[in-house]
């Protein structure tokens, strides 16, 4: 049995093509892999925290030797969510990330989650020869919809792949749903082809 971690980085929107493709993937994957454990983290529903003064001060207090009991409520809550996300990532065999492209990049909530899985000493470590990954054997799928057509050259796609590679996820597949605004008359066909591709990938993922 594999553990699959699904990162939903899209605000709930009934017209979202990203979420439509994600739902197609999950339905097909669960049909083909009924014994796998699938856990979903909805970054917007969970109001996943970004690094802010609460987290920075909490880390500083803990590094100074103060006990966690001395943290205030906001610090404890945000720190717990970050730590839970790190452990959830470490426990997963497969990771599925679904997000829209906003201004050639990923949503800030997804960047916040990425910050939570880049932890020195847990997912990578520094050495005299530079940083090296500490996670092994995981694979990932990145689903992203965009109105324009970028052929995976956008900053968001490259960043997600690079950061996953950085922590040791060597296999990163991509489902791109692109060009619906550039070619509105072809939008339905573009999404349909993405659904077919998604089903094929889900079967083998």
PDB file of N, CA, C and O in Angstrom, residues 134-167:
ATOM      1  N   UNK A 134      17.612  14.615   1.459  1.00  0.00           N
ATOM      2  CA  UNK A 134      17.479  13.555   2.458  1.00  0.00           C
ATOM      3  C   UNK A 134      16.281  12.644   2.207  1.00  0.00           C
ATOM      4  O   UNK A 134      16.106  11.667   2.926  1.00  0.00           O
ATOM      5  N   UNK A 135      15.449  12.972   1.240  1.00  0.00           N
ATOM      6  CA  UNK A 135      14.313  12.088   0.945  1.00  0.00           C
ATOM      7  C   UNK A 135      14.631  11.288  -0.310  1.00  0.00           C
ATOM      8  O   UNK A 135      15.309  11.766  -1.221  1.00  0.00           O
ATOM      9  N   UNK A 136      14.132  10.058  -0.332  1.00  0.00           N
ATOM     10  CA  UNK A 136      14.431   9.153  -1.438  1.00  0.00           C
ATOM     11  C   UNK A 136      13.212   8.288  -1.743  1.00  0.00           C
ATOM     12  O   UNK A 136      12.426   7.961  -0.850  1.00  0.00           O
ATOM     13  N   UNK A 137      13.056   7.938  -3.012  1.00  0.00           N
ATOM     14  CA  UNK A 137      12.016   6.991  -3.399  1.00  0.00           C
ATOM     15  C   UNK A 137      10.636   7.581  -3.615  1.00  0.00           C
ATOM     16  O   UNK A 137       9.705   6.849  -3.957  1.00  0.00           O
ATOM     17  N   UNK A 138      10.476   8.873  -3.449  1.00  0.00           N
ATOM     18  CA  UNK A 138       9.181   9.491  -3.668  1.00  0.00           C
ATOM     19  C   UNK A 138       9.031   9.893  -5.137  1.00  0.00           C
ATOM     20  O   UNK A 138      10.026  10.099  -5.846  1.00  0.00           O
ATOM     21  N   UNK A 139       7.789  10.019  -5.581  1.00  0.00           N
ATOM     22  CA  UNK A 139       7.544  10.599  -6.896  1.00  0.00           C
ATOM     23  C   UNK A 139       6.371  11.561  -6.796  1.00  0.00           C
ATOM     24  O   UNK A 139       5.573  11.492  -5.848  1.00  0.00           O
ATOM     25  N   UNK A 140       6.295  12.472  -7.767  1.00  0.00           N
ATOM     26  CA  UNK A 140       5.305  13.537  -7.675  1.00  0.00           C
ATOM     27  C   UNK A 140       4.638  13.773  -9.019  1.00  0.00           C
ATOM     28  O   UNK A 140       5.196  13.479 -10.081  1.00  0.00           O
ATOM     29  N   UNK A 141       3.449  14.328  -8.931  1.00  0.00           N
ATOM     30  CA  UNK A 141       2.689  14.759 -10.102  1.00  0.00           C
ATOM     31  C   UNK A 141       2.247  16.192  -9.852  1.00  0.00           C
ATOM     32  O   UNK A 141       1.677  16.500  -8.802  1.00  0.00           O
ATOM     33  N   UNK A 142       2.492  17.060 -10.812  1.00  0.00           N
ATOM     34  CA  UNK A 142       2.113  18.469 -10.715  1.00  0.00           C
ATOM     35  C   UNK A 142       1.036  18.763 -11.752  1.00  0.00           C
ATOM     36  O   UNK A 142       1.262  18.607 -12.955  1.00  0.00           O
ATOM     37  N   UNK A 143      -0.135  19.195 -11.281  1.00  0.00           N
ATOM     38  CA  UNK A 143      -1.252  19.559 -12.147  1.00  0.00           C
ATOM     39  C   UNK A 143      -1.412  21.075 -12.103  1.00  0.00           C
ATOM     40  O   UNK A 143      -1.551  21.654 -11.024  1.00  0.00           O
ATOM     41  N   UNK A 144      -1.398  21.696 -13.271  1.00  0.00           N
ATOM     42  CA  UNK A 144      -1.528  23.154 -13.304  1.00  0.00           C
ATOM     43  C   UNK A 144      -2.299  23.588 -14.538  1.00  0.00           C
ATOM     44  O   UNK A 144      -2.007  23.154 -15.651  1.00  0.00           O
ATOM     45  N   UNK A 145      -3.279  24.463 -14.332  1.00  0.00           N
ATOM     46  CA  UNK A 145      -4.041  25.030 -15.444  1.00  0.00           C
ATOM     47  C   UNK A 145      -3.651  26.486 -15.631  1.00  0.00           C
ATOM     48  O   UNK A 145      -3.362  27.200 -14.673  1.00  0.00           O
ATOM     49  N   UNK A 146      -3.647  26.915 -16.904  1.00  0.00           N
ATOM     50  CA  UNK A 146      -3.298  28.300 -17.226  1.00  0.00           C
ATOM     51  C   UNK A 146      -4.049  28.716 -18.481  1.00  0.00           C
ATOM     52  O   UNK A 146      -4.246  27.909 -19.395  1.00  0.00           O
ATOM     53  N   UNK A 147      -4.470  29.974 -18.508  1.00  0.00           N
ATOM     54  CA  UNK A 147      -5.191  30.463 -19.682  1.00  0.00           C
ATOM     55  C   UNK A 147      -4.311  30.594 -20.900  1.00  0.00           C
ATOM     56  O   UNK A 147      -4.763  30.393 -22.030  1.00  0.00           O
ATOM     57  N   UNK A 148      -3.026  30.919 -20.682  1.00  0.00           N
ATOM     58  CA  UNK A 148      -2.079  31.012 -21.792  1.00  0.00           C
ATOM     59  C   UNK A 148      -1.380  29.697 -22.043  1.00  0.00           C
ATOM     60  O   UNK A 148      -1.649  28.691 -21.376  1.00  0.00           O
ATOM     61  N   UNK A 149      -0.486  29.712 -23.000  1.00  0.00           N
ATOM     62  CA  UNK A 149       0.247  28.485 -23.342  1.00  0.00           C
ATOM     63  C   UNK A 149       1.729  28.732 -23.094  1.00  0.00           C
ATOM     64  O   UNK A 149       2.339  29.623 -23.692  1.00  0.00           O
ATOM     65  N   UNK A 150       2.312  27.917 -22.198  1.00  0.00           N
ATOM     66  CA  UNK A 150       3.682  28.170 -21.746  1.00  0.00           C
ATOM     67  C   UNK A 150       4.614  26.978 -21.933  1.00  0.00           C
ATOM     68  O   UNK A 150       5.814  27.122 -21.770  1.00  0.00           O
ATOM     69  N   UNK A 151       4.075  25.812 -22.232  1.00  0.00           N
ATOM     70  CA  UNK A 151       4.873  24.608 -22.518  1.00  0.00           C
ATOM     71  C   UNK A 151       5.873  24.315 -21.406  1.00  0.00           C
ATOM     72  O   UNK A 151       7.029  23.982 -21.662  1.00  0.00           O
ATOM     73  N   UNK A 152       5.421  24.489 -20.160  1.00  0.00           N
ATOM     74  CA  UNK A 152       6.218  24.171 -18.964  1.00  0.00           C
ATOM     75  C   UNK A 152       7.433  25.078 -18.774  1.00  0.00           C
ATOM     76  O   UNK A 152       8.340  24.755 -17.998  1.00  0.00           O
ATOM     77  N   UNK A 153       7.439  26.231 -19.435  1.00  0.00           N
ATOM     78  CA  UNK A 153       8.560  27.156 -19.288  1.00  0.00           C
ATOM     79  C   UNK A 153       8.243  28.276 -18.295  1.00  0.00           C
ATOM     80  O   UNK A 153       9.078  29.166 -18.090  1.00  0.00           O
ATOM     81  N   UNK A 154       7.057  28.249 -17.711  1.00  0.00           N
ATOM     82  CA  UNK A 154       6.687  29.276 -16.744  1.00  0.00           C
ATOM     83  C   UNK A 154       7.467  29.067 -15.445  1.00  0.00           C
ATOM     84  O   UNK A 154       7.939  27.979 -15.128  1.00  0.00           O
ATOM     85  N   UNK A 155       7.571  30.144 -14.669  1.00  0.00           N
ATOM     86  CA  UNK A 155       8.347  30.102 -13.431  1.00  0.00           C
ATOM     87  C   UNK A 155       7.782  29.086 -12.438  1.00  0.00           C
ATOM     88  O   UNK A 155       8.539  28.399 -11.753  1.00  0.00           O
ATOM     89  N   UNK A 156       6.452  29.010 -12.347  1.00  0.00           N
ATOM     90  CA  UNK A 156       5.827  28.112 -11.372  1.00  0.00           C
ATOM     91  C   UNK A 156       6.176  26.661 -11.612  1.00  0.00           C
ATOM     92  O   UNK A 156       6.562  25.931 -10.693  1.00  0.00           O
ATOM     93  N   UNK A 157       6.043  26.219 -12.859  1.00  0.00           N
ATOM     94  CA  UNK A 157       6.352  24.832 -13.207  1.00  0.00           C
ATOM     95  C   UNK A 157       7.810  24.506 -12.909  1.00  0.00           C
ATOM     96  O   UNK A 157       8.124  23.465 -12.312  1.00  0.00           O
ATOM     97  N   UNK A 158       8.698  25.399 -13.310  1.00  0.00           N
ATOM     98  CA  UNK A 158      10.124  25.152 -13.107  1.00  0.00           C
ATOM     99  C   UNK A 158      10.484  25.156 -11.622  1.00  0.00           C
ATOM    100  O   UNK A 158      11.319  24.364 -11.170  1.00  0.00           O
ATOM    101  N   UNK A 159       9.832  26.045 -10.864  1.00  0.00           N
ATOM    102  CA  UNK A 159      10.130  26.124  -9.429  1.00  0.00           C
ATOM    103  C   UNK A 159       9.675  24.873  -8.697  1.00  0.00           C
ATOM    104  O   UNK A 159      10.425  24.317  -7.877  1.00  0.00           O
ATOM    105  N   UNK A 160       8.448  24.425  -8.968  1.00  0.00           N
ATOM    106  CA  UNK A 160       7.934  23.233  -8.287  1.00  0.00           C
ATOM    107  C   UNK A 160       8.836  22.037  -8.559  1.00  0.00           C
ATOM    108  O   UNK A 160       9.203  21.288  -7.649  1.00  0.00           O
ATOM    109  N   UNK A 161       9.217  21.849  -9.809  1.00  0.00           N
ATOM    110  CA  UNK A 161      10.090  20.724 -10.154  1.00  0.00           C
ATOM    111  C   UNK A 161      11.448  20.863  -9.478  1.00  0.00           C
ATOM    112  O   UNK A 161      11.981  19.898  -8.901  1.00  0.00           O
ATOM    113  N   UNK A 162      12.027  22.071  -9.521  1.00  0.00           N
ATOM    114  CA  UNK A 162      13.358  22.276  -8.953  1.00  0.00           C
ATOM    115  C   UNK A 162      13.363  22.043  -7.449  1.00  0.00           C
ATOM    116  O   UNK A 162      14.285  21.424  -6.903  1.00  0.00           O
ATOM    117  N   UNK A 163      12.340  22.514  -6.764  1.00  0.00           N
ATOM    118  CA  UNK A 163      12.335  22.394  -5.310  1.00  0.00           C
ATOM    119  C   UNK A 163      12.092  20.954  -4.880  1.00  0.00           C
ATOM    120  O   UNK A 163      12.649  20.483  -3.883  1.00  0.00           O
ATOM    121  N   UNK A 164      11.257  20.221  -5.635  1.00  0.00           N
ATOM    122  CA  UNK A 164      11.060  18.804  -5.324  1.00  0.00           C
ATOM    123  C   UNK A 164      12.338  18.012  -5.583  1.00  0.00           C
ATOM    124  O   UNK A 164      12.714  17.142  -4.796  1.00  0.00           O
ATOM    125  N   UNK A 165      13.015  18.315  -6.686  1.00  0.00           N
ATOM    126  CA  UNK A 165      14.312  17.688  -6.948  1.00  0.00           C
ATOM    127  C   UNK A 165      15.298  17.999  -5.833  1.00  0.00           C
ATOM    128  O   UNK A 165      16.082  17.134  -5.420  1.00  0.00           O
ATOM    129  N   UNK A 166      15.265  19.226  -5.330  1.00  0.00           N
ATOM    130  CA  UNK A 166      16.197  19.680  -4.302  1.00  0.00           C
ATOM    131  C   UNK A 166      16.100  18.823  -3.042  1.00  0.00           C
ATOM    132  O   UNK A 166      17.122  18.543  -2.401  1.00  0.00           O
ATOM    133  N   UNK A 167      14.874  18.405  -2.682  1.00  0.00           N
ATOM    134  CA  UNK A 167      14.716  17.596  -1.465  1.00  0.00           C
ATOM    135  C   UNK A 167      14.741  16.100  -1.757  1.00  0.00           C
ATOM    136  O   UNK A 167      14.577  15.288  -0.852  1.00  0.00           O
TER     137      UNK A 167
END
